[in-house]
Coordinates of N, CA and C in Angstrom, one line a residue:
X878 N -79.2 -54.4 -82.7 CA -78.5 -54.8 -81.4 C -77.3 -53.9 -81.3
X879 N -77.3 -53.1 -80.2 CA -76.1 -52.3 -79.8 C -75.2 -53.1 -78.9
X880 N -74.0 -53.2 -79.4 CA -73.0 -53.9 -78.6 C -71.8 -52.9 -78.2
X881 N -71.6 -52.8 -77.0 CA -70.6 -51.9 -76.5 C -69.2 -52.4 -76.9
X882 N -68.3 -51.6 -77.4 CA -67.0 -52.1 -77.8 C -66.2 -52.6 -76.6
X883 N -66.4 -52.1 -75.4 CA -65.7 -52.6 -74.2 C -66.2 -54.0 -73.9
X884 N -67.4 -54.4 -74.2 CA -67.9 -55.7 -74.0 C -67.2 -56.7 -74.9
X885 N -66.9 -56.3 -76.2 CA -66.2 -57.2 -77.1 C -64.7 -57.3 -76.7
X886 N -64.1 -56.2 -76.2 CA -62.8 -56.3 -75.8 C -62.7 -57.2 -74.5
X887 N -63.6 -57.1 -73.6 CA -63.6 -57.9 -72.4 C -63.7 -59.4 -72.7
X888 N -64.4 -59.7 -73.8 CA -64.6 -61.2 -74.1 C -63.4 -61.7 -74.9
X889 N -62.5 -60.9 -75.3 CA -61.4 -61.3 -76.1 C -60.0 -61.0 -75.5
X890 N -59.8 -61.5 -74.3 CA -58.5 -61.2 -73.6 C -57.4 -61.7 -74.5
X891 N -56.3 -60.9 -74.5 CA -55.2 -61.2 -75.3 C -55.2 -60.7 -76.8
X892 N -56.4 -60.1 -77.2 CA -56.5 -59.6 -78.5 C -56.3 -58.1 -78.4
X893 N -55.4 -57.5 -79.2 CA -55.1 -56.1 -79.2 C -56.3 -55.4 -80.0
X894 N -57.1 -54.6 -79.3 CA -58.3 -54.0 -80.0 C -57.8 -53.0 -81.1
X895 N -56.6 -52.6 -81.1 CA -56.1 -51.7 -82.1 C -55.5 -52.4 -83.3
X896 N -55.5 -53.7 -83.2 CA -54.9 -54.5 -84.4 C -55.8 -55.7 -84.7
X897 N -57.0 -55.4 -85.1 CA -58.0 -56.4 -85.6 C -57.9 -56.5 -87.1
X898 N -57.9 -57.7 -87.6 CA -57.7 -57.9 -89.0 C -58.9 -58.7 -89.6
X899 N -59.0 -58.5 -90.9 CA -60.1 -59.2 -91.6 C -60.0 -60.7 -91.5
X900 N -61.1 -61.4 -91.1 CA -61.1 -62.8 -91.0 C -60.8 -63.3 -89.6
X901 N -60.4 -62.4 -88.7 CA -60.0 -62.7 -87.3 C -61.3 -63.1 -86.6
X902 N -61.2 -64.2 -85.8 CA -62.4 -64.7 -85.1 C -62.4 -64.0 -83.7
X903 N -63.5 -63.4 -83.3 CA -63.7 -62.8 -82.0 C -64.9 -63.4 -81.3
X904 N -64.8 -63.4 -80.0 CA -65.9 -63.8 -79.2 C -66.8 -62.6 -79.1
X905 N -68.1 -62.8 -79.3 CA -69.1 -61.7 -79.2 C -70.2 -62.0 -78.2
X906 N -70.6 -61.0 -77.5 CA -71.6 -61.1 -76.5 C -72.9 -61.5 -77.2
X907 N -73.8 -62.3 -76.5 CA -75.0 -62.7 -77.1 C -76.1 -61.7 -76.8
X908 N -77.1 -61.6 -77.6 CA -78.2 -60.7 -77.3 C -78.8 -60.9 -75.9
X909 N -79.0 -59.9 -75.2 CA -79.6 -60.0 -73.8 C -78.6 -60.3 -72.7
X910 N -77.3 -60.6 -73.1 CA -76.3 -60.9 -72.1 C -75.9 -59.6 -71.4
X911 N -75.4 -59.7 -70.2 CA -75.0 -58.4 -69.5 C -73.9 -57.8 -70.3
X912 N -73.0 -58.5 -70.9 CA -71.9 -57.9 -71.7 C -72.5 -57.1 -72.9
X913 N -73.5 -57.6 -73.5 CA -74.1 -56.9 -74.7 C -74.8 -55.7 -74.2
X914 N -75.3 -55.7 -73.0 CA -76.0 -54.5 -72.5 C -75.0 -53.5 -71.9
X915 N -73.7 -53.8 -71.9 CA -72.7 -52.9 -71.3 C -72.7 -52.9 -69.8
X916 N -73.2 -53.9 -69.2 CA -73.2 -54.0 -67.7 C -71.8 -54.4 -67.3
X917 N -71.5 -54.2 -66.0 CA -70.2 -54.6 -65.4 C -69.9 -56.1 -65.6
X918 N -68.7 -56.4 -65.8 CA -68.3 -57.8 -65.9 C -68.6 -58.6 -64.6
X919 N -68.9 -59.9 -64.8 CA -69.2 -60.8 -63.7 C -67.9 -61.1 -62.9
X920 N -68.0 -61.4 -61.7 CA -66.8 -61.8 -60.9 C -66.5 -63.2 -61.3
X921 N -65.2 -63.6 -61.3 CA -64.8 -64.9 -61.7 C -64.4 -65.7 -60.4
X922 N -64.5 -67.0 -60.5 CA -64.1 -67.8 -59.4 C -63.2 -68.9 -59.9
X923 N -62.5 -69.6 -59.0 CA -61.6 -70.7 -59.3 C -60.3 -70.1 -59.8
X924 N -59.8 -70.7 -60.9 CA -58.5 -70.4 -61.4 C -58.5 -70.0 -62.9
X925 N -57.5 -69.4 -63.4 CA -57.3 -69.1 -64.8 C -55.9 -69.4 -65.2
X926 N -55.7 -70.1 -66.3 CA -54.4 -70.4 -66.9 C -54.1 -69.3 -67.9
X927 N -53.0 -68.6 -67.7 CA -52.6 -67.5 -68.6 C -52.1 -68.0 -69.9
X928 N -52.6 -67.4 -71.0 CA -52.2 -67.7 -72.4 C -51.4 -66.6 -72.9
X929 N -50.6 -66.8 -74.0 CA -49.8 -65.8 -74.6 C -50.6 -64.6 -75.0
X930 N -50.1 -63.5 -74.7 CA -50.8 -62.2 -75.0 C -51.6 -61.6 -73.9
X931 N -51.9 -62.4 -72.9 CA -52.7 -61.8 -71.8 C -51.9 -61.0 -70.8
X932 N -52.5 -60.1 -70.1 CA -51.8 -59.4 -69.1 C -52.7 -59.3 -67.8
X933 N -52.2 -59.1 -66.7 CA -52.9 -59.1 -65.4 C -54.0 -58.1 -65.4
X934 N -53.8 -56.9 -66.0 CA -54.8 -55.9 -66.0 C -56.1 -56.4 -66.7
X935 N -55.9 -57.0 -67.9 CA -57.1 -57.4 -68.7 C -57.8 -58.6 -68.0
X936 N -57.1 -59.5 -67.4 CA -57.7 -60.7 -66.7 C -58.5 -60.2 -65.6
X937 N -57.9 -59.3 -64.8 CA -58.7 -58.7 -63.6 C -59.9 -57.9 -64.1
X938 N -59.7 -57.0 -65.1 CA -60.8 -56.2 -65.6 C -61.9 -57.0 -66.1
X939 N -61.6 -58.1 -66.8 CA -62.7 -58.9 -67.4 C -63.6 -59.6 -66.3
X940 N -63.0 -59.6 -65.1 CA -63.7 -60.2 -63.9 C -64.2 -59.2 -62.9
X941 N -64.1 -58.0 -63.3 CA -64.6 -56.9 -62.4 C -63.7 -56.7 -61.2
X942 N -62.4 -57.0 -61.4 CA -61.4 -56.8 -60.3 C -60.4 -55.8 -60.7
X943 N -59.6 -55.3 -59.8 CA -58.5 -54.4 -60.1 C -57.2 -55.3 -60.3
X944 N -56.2 -54.7 -60.9 CA -54.9 -55.4 -61.1 C -54.4 -55.7 -59.7
X945 N -54.5 -54.8 -58.8 CA -53.9 -54.9 -57.5 C -54.6 -56.1 -56.7
X946 N -55.9 -56.3 -56.9 CA -56.6 -57.4 -56.2 C -56.1 -58.7 -56.8
X947 N -56.0 -58.8 -58.1 CA -55.5 -60.1 -58.7 C -54.0 -60.3 -58.3
X948 N -53.2 -59.3 -58.2 CA -51.8 -59.5 -57.8 C -51.7 -59.9 -56.4
X949 N -52.5 -59.3 -55.5 CA -52.4 -59.7 -54.1 C -52.9 -61.1 -53.9
X950 N -53.9 -61.6 -54.6 CA -54.4 -62.9 -54.5 C -53.4 -64.0 -55.0
X951 N -52.4 -63.5 -55.8 CA -51.5 -64.5 -56.4 C -50.0 -64.2 -56.0
X952 N -49.8 -63.3 -55.0 CA -48.5 -63.0 -54.6 C -47.6 -62.4 -55.7
X953 N -48.2 -61.7 -56.6 CA -47.4 -61.0 -57.7 C -47.1 -59.6 -57.3
X954 N -45.9 -59.2 -57.4 CA -45.5 -57.8 -57.1 C -45.3 -57.0 -58.3
X955 N -45.4 -55.7 -58.1 CA -45.2 -54.7 -59.2 C -43.9 -55.1 -59.9
X956 N -43.8 -55.1 -61.2 CA -44.7 -54.6 -62.2 C -45.7 -55.6 -62.7
X957 N -46.1 -56.6 -61.9 CA -47.2 -57.5 -62.2 C -47.0 -58.3 -63.5
X958 N -45.8 -58.9 -63.6 CA -45.4 -59.8 -64.7 C -46.1 -61.1 -64.5
X959 N -46.7 -61.6 -65.6 CA -47.3 -63.0 -65.6 C -46.7 -63.7 -66.9
X960 N -46.9 -65.0 -66.9 CA -46.3 -65.8 -67.9 C -47.3 -66.8 -68.5
X961 N -47.3 -67.2 -69.8 CA -48.1 -68.2 -70.3 C -47.9 -69.5 -69.5
X962 N -49.0 -70.1 -69.2 CA -49.0 -71.4 -68.5 C -49.2 -71.2 -67.0
X963 N -49.0 -70.0 -66.5 CA -49.1 -69.7 -65.1 C -50.6 -69.8 -64.7
X964 N -50.8 -70.4 -63.6 CA -52.2 -70.6 -63.1 C -52.5 -69.5 -62.0
X965 N -53.5 -68.7 -62.3 CA -53.9 -67.6 -61.3 C -55.1 -68.0 -60.6
X966 N -55.3 -67.6 -59.4 CA -56.5 -67.8 -58.6 C -57.2 -66.5 -58.5
X967 N -58.5 -66.6 -58.5 CA -59.3 -65.3 -58.3 C -59.6 -65.2 -56.8
X968 N -59.6 -63.9 -56.4 CA -59.9 -63.7 -54.9 C -61.3 -63.9 -54.6

């Protein structure tokens, strides 16, 4: 099974892909999923509560959106600062 590194990164928002350590638990795409095949991420709906370590770019990217689209939908201005516990809505 070939799994694209970007698919693993997309499923693990808040995890620094440059600082993975032994024993760390990561979400992995399942065989046959669009993430495993390297397809574009699915669009998200509803809301998302920000957790420590997340950033607006990664949340948007994981849902096939741009940072600017997520910022506009939530009234966030540059430099796009978000906080743990903040509830974001998807456009």
